[in-house]
Short mmCIF file of C-alpha atoms in Angstrom, two decimals:
data_model
loop_
_atom_site.label_atom_id
_atom_site.label_comp_id
_atom_site.label_asym_id
_atom_site.label_seq_id
_atom_site.Cartn_x
_atom_site.Cartn_y
_atom_site.Cartn_z
CA ARG Q 1 -3.05 18.43 3.67
CA ARG Q 2 -3.98 15.01 2.41
CA THR Q 3 -6.96 13.04 2.57
CA GLU Q 4 -8.05 9.57 0.90
CA TYR Q 5 -11.60 9.01 0.54
CA SER Q 6 -12.84 5.58 0.33
CA PRO Q 7 -16.80 4.55 -0.43
CA ASN Q 8 -16.09 1.88 2.16
CA ASN Q 9 -14.22 1.77 5.27
CA HIS Q 10 -11.41 -0.23 3.34
CA PHE Q 11 -7.90 1.61 2.24
CA MET Q 12 -5.46 0.29 0.14
CA TYR Q 13 -2.04 1.84 -0.84
CA TRP Q 14 -1.98 1.58 -5.04
CA VAL Q 15 0.12 3.16 -7.84
CA ASP Q 16 -1.98 4.71 -10.55
CA LYS Q 17 -0.68 3.21 -13.37
CA ARG Q 18 -3.45 4.36 -15.67
CA SER Q 19 -2.12 6.71 -18.82
CA ARG Q 20 -2.32 10.45 -18.25
CA SER Q 21 -5.02 10.44 -20.52
CA GLU Q 22 -7.07 7.69 -18.81
CA ARG Q 23 -6.59 9.96 -15.67
CA GLN Q 24 -7.75 12.82 -17.08
CA ARG Q 25 -10.80 11.14 -18.36
CA ALA Q 26 -11.86 9.50 -14.69
CA ALA Q 27 -11.20 13.16 -13.70
CA ARG Q 28 -13.73 14.63 -16.02
CA GLN Q 29 -16.16 12.52 -15.09
CA VAL Q 30 -16.27 13.02 -11.87
CA ARG Q 31 -16.28 16.61 -12.06
CA GLU Q 32 -19.32 16.13 -14.79
CA ALA Q 33 -21.26 14.08 -12.27
CA LYS Q 34 -21.14 16.87 -9.68
CA LYS Q 35 -21.87 19.50 -11.84
CA HIS Q 36 -25.20 17.35 -12.65
CA GLY Q 37 -25.87 17.61 -8.84
CA ASN Q 38 -24.27 14.28 -7.69
CA ASP Q 39 -22.43 15.98 -5.29
CA ASP Q 40 -20.95 12.29 -3.67
CA ALA Q 41 -19.22 11.78 -6.65
CA HIS Q 42 -15.89 10.36 -6.45
CA GLY Q 43 -13.05 8.47 -7.87
CA GLY Q 44 -12.23 6.44 -5.42
CA PHE Q 45 -14.32 2.59 -5.54
CA GLY Q 46 -13.13 0.48 -2.56
CA ARG Q 47 -10.88 -2.38 -1.95
CA GLY Q 48 -12.07 -4.67 -5.47
CA ASP Q 49 -13.66 -7.84 -5.11
CA GLN Q 50 -11.73 -11.02 -4.05
CA GLU Q 51 -12.88 -12.63 -7.01
CA GLU Q 52 -11.49 -10.44 -9.52
CA PHE Q 53 -8.10 -9.93 -7.42
CA VAL Q 54 -7.79 -14.04 -8.22
CA SER Q 55 -7.97 -13.30 -12.13
CA ALA Q 56 -5.71 -10.57 -11.66
CA MET Q 57 -3.33 -12.62 -9.59
CA HIS Q 58 -3.13 -15.61 -12.15
CA LEU Q 59 -2.51 -12.68 -14.98
CA LEU Q 60 0.67 -11.47 -12.92
CA ASP Q 61 2.03 -14.79 -12.33
CA ASN Q 62 1.59 -15.59 -15.48
CA VAL Q 63 3.76 -12.67 -16.85
CA HIS Q 64 6.83 -13.56 -14.42
CA GLU Q 65 6.36 -16.97 -14.99
CA THR Q 66 7.14 -16.59 -18.56
CA ARG Q 67 9.24 -13.66 -18.40
CA HIS Q 68 11.37 -16.43 -16.14
CA GLU Q 69 11.45 -19.08 -18.73
CA LEU Q 70 12.32 -16.04 -21.43
CA ASP Q 71 15.39 -15.22 -19.47
CA LYS Q 72 16.67 -18.77 -19.28
CA ALA Q 73 16.33 -19.07 -23.29
CA ARG Q 74 18.25 -16.22 -24.00
CA GLU Q 75 20.71 -17.19 -21.34
CA TYR Q 76 20.84 -20.87 -23.28
CA ALA Q 77 21.12 -19.11 -26.32
CA GLU Q 78 23.72 -16.70 -25.60
CA LYS Q 79 26.09 -19.69 -24.81
CA HIS Q 80 24.82 -21.61 -28.09
CA GLN Q 81 24.88 -18.70 -30.43
CA ASP Q 82 25.07 -21.63 -33.41
CA ASP Q 83 22.30 -23.51 -32.25
CA ASP Q 84 18.99 -22.33 -34.35
CA GLU Q 85 16.41 -24.02 -31.51
CA ALA Q 86 17.65 -21.80 -28.83
CA GLN Q 87 17.21 -18.75 -30.71
CA GLU Q 88 13.69 -19.90 -31.71
CA GLN Q 89 12.98 -20.66 -28.18
CA VAL Q 90 14.06 -17.27 -27.53
CA LYS Q 91 11.18 -15.92 -29.83
CA LYS Q 92 8.53 -17.99 -28.95
CA TRP Q 93 9.02 -16.82 -25.18
CA ASP Q 94 9.26 -13.60 -25.94
CA LYS Q 95 5.85 -13.86 -27.92
CA LYS Q 96 4.03 -15.22 -25.42
CA LEU Q 97 5.57 -12.55 -22.74
CA LYS Q 98 4.37 -10.12 -25.04
CA ALA Q 99 0.90 -12.02 -25.14
CA ALA Q 100 0.97 -12.36 -21.05
CA LYS Q 101 1.48 -8.78 -20.58
CA LYS Q 102 -1.77 -8.11 -23.37
CA ALA Q 103 -3.72 -10.51 -21.06
CA LYS Q 104 -2.71 -8.41 -17.75
CA GLN Q 105 -3.12 -4.89 -19.38
CA ASP Q 106 -6.96 -6.15 -21.02
CA GLU Q 107 -7.62 -7.66 -17.56
CA GLU Q 108 -6.58 -3.94 -15.60
CA GLU Q 109 -8.26 -1.81 -18.06
CA LYS Q 110 -11.53 -3.94 -17.69
CA ASN Q 111 -11.77 -4.76 -14.25
CA TRP Q 112 -9.32 -2.34 -12.08
CA LYS Q 113 -10.71 1.11 -10.62
CA PRO Q 114 -8.51 3.39 -7.96
CA PRO Q 115 -9.47 2.14 -4.25
CA THR Q 116 -9.42 5.25 -3.19
CA GLU Q 117 -9.26 9.19 -4.15
CA ASN Q 118 -6.58 12.01 -3.22
CA LEU Q 119 -8.15 14.84 -2.33
CA ARG Q 120 -6.99 18.35 -0.39
CA MET Q 121 -8.55 19.95 2.72
CA THR Q 122 -8.03 21.59 5.70
CA TYR Q 123 -8.19 19.35 9.11
CA LEU Q 124 -11.63 20.79 10.16
CA GLU Q 125 -12.93 20.33 6.68
CA TRP Q 126 -11.82 16.42 7.84
CA LEU Q 127 -13.27 16.43 10.96
CA GLU Q 128 -16.68 17.57 9.36
CA HIS Q 129 -16.83 14.44 7.85
CA ALA Q 130 -15.17 12.49 10.28
CA ASN Q 131 -16.58 13.38 13.34
CA VAL Q 132 -19.99 11.59 13.20
CA THR Q 133 -22.47 9.80 15.10
CA ASP Q 134 -22.41 5.75 14.43
CA ASP Q 135 -25.37 5.72 12.84
CA LYS Q 136 -23.38 7.37 9.86
CA LEU Q 137 -20.69 4.64 9.96
CA GLY Q 138 -20.70 1.42 8.66
CA PRO Q 139 -18.57 -0.87 6.07
CA ASP Q 140 -20.49 0.60 3.52
CA ASN Q 141 -20.48 4.22 4.31
CA PRO Q 142 -17.74 6.37 2.52
CA HIS Q 143 -14.97 7.06 5.19
CA TRP Q 144 -11.78 9.34 4.88
CA TYR Q 145 -8.15 9.62 6.34
CA PHE Q 146 -6.78 12.99 6.78
CA ARG Q 147 -2.79 12.83 6.56
CA LEU Q 148 -0.07 15.39 7.33
CA ILE Q 149 3.63 14.78 5.96
CA GLY Q 150 6.72 16.33 7.12
CA CYS Q 151 8.96 15.69 4.58
CA GLY Q 152 12.27 16.68 6.08
CA ASP Q 153 15.19 15.09 4.01
CA MET Q 154 13.56 12.43 1.79
CA GLY Q 155 16.18 12.48 -0.45
CA GLU Q 156 17.62 14.95 -3.08
CA HIS Q 157 15.94 17.81 -3.23
CA THR Q 158 13.49 17.47 -0.95
CA ALA Q 159 14.84 19.07 2.65
CA ASP Q 160 12.23 21.99 1.39
CA GLY Q 161 9.17 20.36 1.91
CA SER Q 162 8.98 19.41 -2.09
CA CYS Q 163 8.01 15.70 -1.88
CA ASP Q 164 4.37 16.81 -0.32
CA LYS Q 165 2.69 20.49 -1.49
CA GLY Q 166 1.73 22.42 1.27
CA SER Q 167 4.15 19.92 3.63
CA SER Q 168 4.04 19.97 7.33
CA GLU Q 169 7.68 20.60 8.20
CA TRP Q 170 6.56 22.06 11.56
CA LEU Q 171 6.27 17.92 12.68
CA PHE Q 172 9.35 17.66 13.88
CA ASP Q 173 9.55 20.87 16.20
CA GLU Q 174 6.28 19.13 17.85
CA LEU Q 175 7.54 15.48 17.87
CA THR Q 176 11.14 16.16 18.79
CA PHE Q 177 11.72 12.47 19.85
CA PHE Q 178 11.48 11.74 15.69
CA GLN Q 179 14.13 14.26 14.97
CA PRO Q 180 17.44 12.49 13.28
CA ARG Q 181 19.59 13.64 15.44
CA LEU Q 182 23.56 11.62 15.74
CA GLY Q 183 25.68 10.61 18.15
CA GLU Q 184 24.66 10.66 21.85
CA ARG Q 185 21.55 13.12 21.05
CA ARG Q 186 20.07 10.38 18.48
CA PRO Q 187 16.42 9.80 19.60
CA PHE Q 188 15.48 6.08 21.25
CA TYR Q 189 13.24 5.47 17.75
CA MET Q 190 15.50 6.29 15.32
CA ILE Q 191 17.82 3.31 14.48
CA GLU Q 192 19.45 4.99 11.13
CA PRO Q 193 18.36 8.63 11.52
CA LEU Q 194 19.94 9.66 7.89
CA GLN Q 195 17.72 6.81 6.63
CA GLN Q 196 14.27 8.52 7.27
CA LYS Q 197 11.84 9.28 5.40
CA GLY Q 198 10.07 12.13 6.98
CA ILE Q 199 7.43 12.27 9.70
CA HIS Q 200 3.88 10.87 8.44
CA CYS Q 201 0.89 11.74 10.59
CA ARG Q 202 -2.79 10.22 10.27
CA PHE Q 203 -5.70 10.84 11.64
CA GLY Q 204 -8.35 7.81 11.07
CA MET Q 205 -12.20 7.99 11.43
CA LYS Q 206 -13.83 5.23 13.46
CA GLY Q 207 -14.10 2.09 11.45
CA VAL Q 208 -11.16 2.94 9.31
CA ILE Q 209 -8.89 -0.30 7.96
CA ALA Q 210 -5.53 -0.15 6.49
CA GLU Q 211 -5.61 -3.42 4.67
CA ASN Q 212 -2.45 -5.79 5.73
CA HIS Q 213 0.61 -5.47 3.89
CA PHE Q 214 4.04 -5.53 4.45
CA ASP Q 215 6.96 -2.21 4.38
CA LEU Q 216 10.32 -2.81 3.06
CA SER Q 217 11.60 -0.63 6.28
CA ARG Q 218 11.23 -0.57 9.83
CA ASN Q 219 8.92 1.60 11.46
CA ALA Q 220 8.40 3.68 14.73
CA ILE Q 221 4.53 4.34 15.44
CA ALA Q 222 3.39 6.54 17.99
CA LEU Q 223 -0.65 6.52 19.10
CA LEU Q 224 -1.32 10.14 19.94
CA GLY Q 225 -5.33 9.84 20.71
CA GLY Q 226 -7.94 7.87 20.42
CA GLN Q 227 -7.23 3.66 19.87
CA ARG Q 228 -6.26 1.44 17.16
CA ARG Q 229 -6.19 -2.69 16.88
CA TYR Q 230 -2.87 -3.68 15.05
CA ILE Q 231 -3.07 -7.22 13.89
CA LEU Q 232 0.50 -8.15 13.46
CA ALA Q 233 2.00 -11.50 11.47
CA HIS Q 234 5.84 -12.81 11.10
CA PRO Q 235 6.88 -12.34 7.58
CA ASN Q 236 7.18 -16.14 7.74
CA GLN Q 237 3.06 -16.01 7.47
CA CYS Q 238 4.15 -14.98 3.70
CA ASN Q 239 2.74 -17.32 1.72
CA ASN Q 240 -0.86 -17.31 4.09
CA MET Q 241 -1.60 -13.89 3.09
CA ASN Q 242 -2.36 -14.31 -0.20
CA LEU Q 243 -0.46 -11.16 -1.53
CA LEU Q 244 -1.14 -8.83 -4.68
CA PRO Q 245 2.04 -9.64 -6.72
CA ARG Q 246 4.80 -7.59 -8.09
CA GLY Q 247 3.28 -5.45 -11.20
CA HIS Q 248 0.13 -5.17 -9.56
CA PRO Q 249 -0.85 -1.28 -8.39
CA SER Q 250 -1.17 -2.59 -4.95
CA ALA Q 251 1.28 -5.10 -4.54
CA ARG Q 252 2.47 -5.91 -1.29
CA HIS Q 253 -0.95 -5.79 -0.11
CA SER Q 254 -3.11 -9.01 0.76
CA ALA Q 255 -5.72 -10.14 -1.85
CA VAL Q 256 -8.35 -11.35 1.13
CA ASP Q 257 -10.49 -9.31 2.84
CA TRP Q 258 -9.82 -9.51 6.65
CA ALA Q 259 -13.15 -8.54 7.39
CA ASN Q 260 -15.09 -10.83 5.21
CA PRO Q 261 -12.14 -13.70 4.14
CA ASP Q 262 -13.09 -15.83 0.89
CA LEU Q 263 -11.94 -19.37 2.06
CA ASP Q 264 -12.89 -20.64 -1.11
CA ASN Q 265 -10.49 -18.78 -3.51
CA PHE Q 266 -7.93 -18.08 -0.37
CA PRO Q 267 -7.77 -21.37 1.42
CA THR Q 268 -4.48 -20.72 2.87
CA PHE Q 269 -5.36 -17.61 4.68
CA SER Q 270 -7.13 -19.90 7.58
CA LYS Q 271 -3.73 -21.25 8.39
CA ALA Q 272 -2.25 -17.60 9.40
CA HIS Q 273 -1.04 -17.06 12.70
CA VAL Q 274 -0.99 -13.56 13.92
CA ASN Q 275 -1.12 -11.69 17.03
CA GLU Q 276 -3.03 -8.51 17.88
CA ILE Q 277 -2.94 -5.24 20.24
CA VAL Q 278 -4.93 -2.42 20.84
CA MET Q 279 -2.58 0.84 21.31
CA GLN Q 280 -3.51 3.53 23.44
CA PRO Q 281 -2.84 7.10 23.57
CA GLY Q 282 1.17 7.34 24.27
CA ASP Q 283 1.60 4.00 23.09
CA VAL Q 284 4.79 3.40 20.77
CA LEU Q 285 4.75 0.47 18.00
CA TYR Q 286 7.99 -0.63 16.86
CA LEU Q 287 7.06 -2.44 13.24
CA PRO Q 288 10.59 -4.57 12.13
CA THR Q 289 10.97 -4.46 8.23
CA ASN Q 290 8.97 -6.72 6.49
CA TRP Q 291 6.17 -7.50 9.03
CA PHE Q 292 2.89 -7.24 8.32
CA HIS Q 293 0.18 -5.30 9.92
CA TYR Q 294 -3.24 -5.10 9.41
CA ILE Q 295 -5.03 -1.59 11.33
CA ILE Q 296 -8.51 -0.66 12.43
CA SER Q 297 -9.52 2.47 14.03
CA LEU Q 298 -11.51 2.05 16.66
CA GLU Q 299 -12.51 5.50 17.07
CA LEU Q 300 -11.29 8.98 16.00
CA ASN Q 301 -7.57 8.85 16.25
CA PHE Q 302 -4.42 9.94 15.00
CA GLN Q 303 -1.02 8.82 15.08
CA CYS Q 304 2.24 9.66 13.95
CA ASN Q 305 4.96 7.56 12.67
CA THR Q 306 8.87 7.80 10.87
CA ARG Q 307 11.20 5.49 9.58
CA SER Q 308 14.50 5.18 9.51
CA GLY Q 309 16.12 2.84 7.27
CA GLY Q 310 15.35 -0.88 6.64
CA GLU Q 311 17.68 -4.51 7.03
CA ARG Q 312 17.88 -7.75 4.98
CA LEU Q 313 16.23 -9.49 7.66
CA TYR Q 314 13.68 -11.51 6.91
CA ARG Q 315 14.24 -11.23 3.00
CA LYS Q 316 14.16 -14.98 2.57
CA GLU Q 317 10.62 -15.23 3.72
CA VAL Q 318 9.31 -12.46 1.19
CA ASN Q 319 11.34 -13.32 -1.35
CA ASP Q 320 10.06 -16.80 -1.48
CA CYS Q 321 6.36 -15.50 -1.90
CA GLY Q 322 7.45 -13.50 -5.12
CA PHE Q 323 9.15 -10.21 -3.68
#
């Protein structure tokens, strides 16, 4: 069973790009801190500072722009092999790309830390952390997000539940409306059953925020208990979302802290158009491919969702802002 820990109430997906030795060193530091009496030591550090995100975005944009210039120089040089100046241009842009990547890597090593820590605990252990009185909540207090995963057939060699240690394949028996059946028995919520990517259940502590992002697949979300507020935006709002770019550990997520937006660094965010819903138990939300969503747990709650393929709908909108 997975549980995510955050030192505050912000949760942001991330891809660990640290080397094996860096990950091991970070884990040792947490173990040593706990050994010396710091029981609150964890390997999750929160969403990060908005100004640091601005710097990271500029460095990544520079990498992408430099790579684009290198590709153009290479294409020209291939067609003009006798042009010495064209060959020199390739060398120049190749050197600039290496420098841009080095600057990006140096910045990440200096400033980036994992926003959350992935842990293993039982539901009852999670509930002990999550089911607390309001005086122990608030944006500056630790929050915990419990997850169950029914792998199903998430690709080659995953039908045995190997996509997650201790996976919960019984979810397919309990949530029959998410079973990937074909033909006349195809569930209403499954558009492409053969493209299903498992069943994911998330148990949210009151106050948990899932940062704004978009996904490349369609999603059906069933709320089974509690209340969740969803703030949704059409993909045509992409340029107003100030997304962390390709190559960032949390790419596709907004760099803006929606709970406290920095409009000096992200002025276009004030132009974003959104709508919102509050999901009640028994509600099901269909979230199309590439739609933005920002989620707040209004109370202790749990939801289950499943993805069933994607479509190229709104690809132009997300391509135009770098994806």
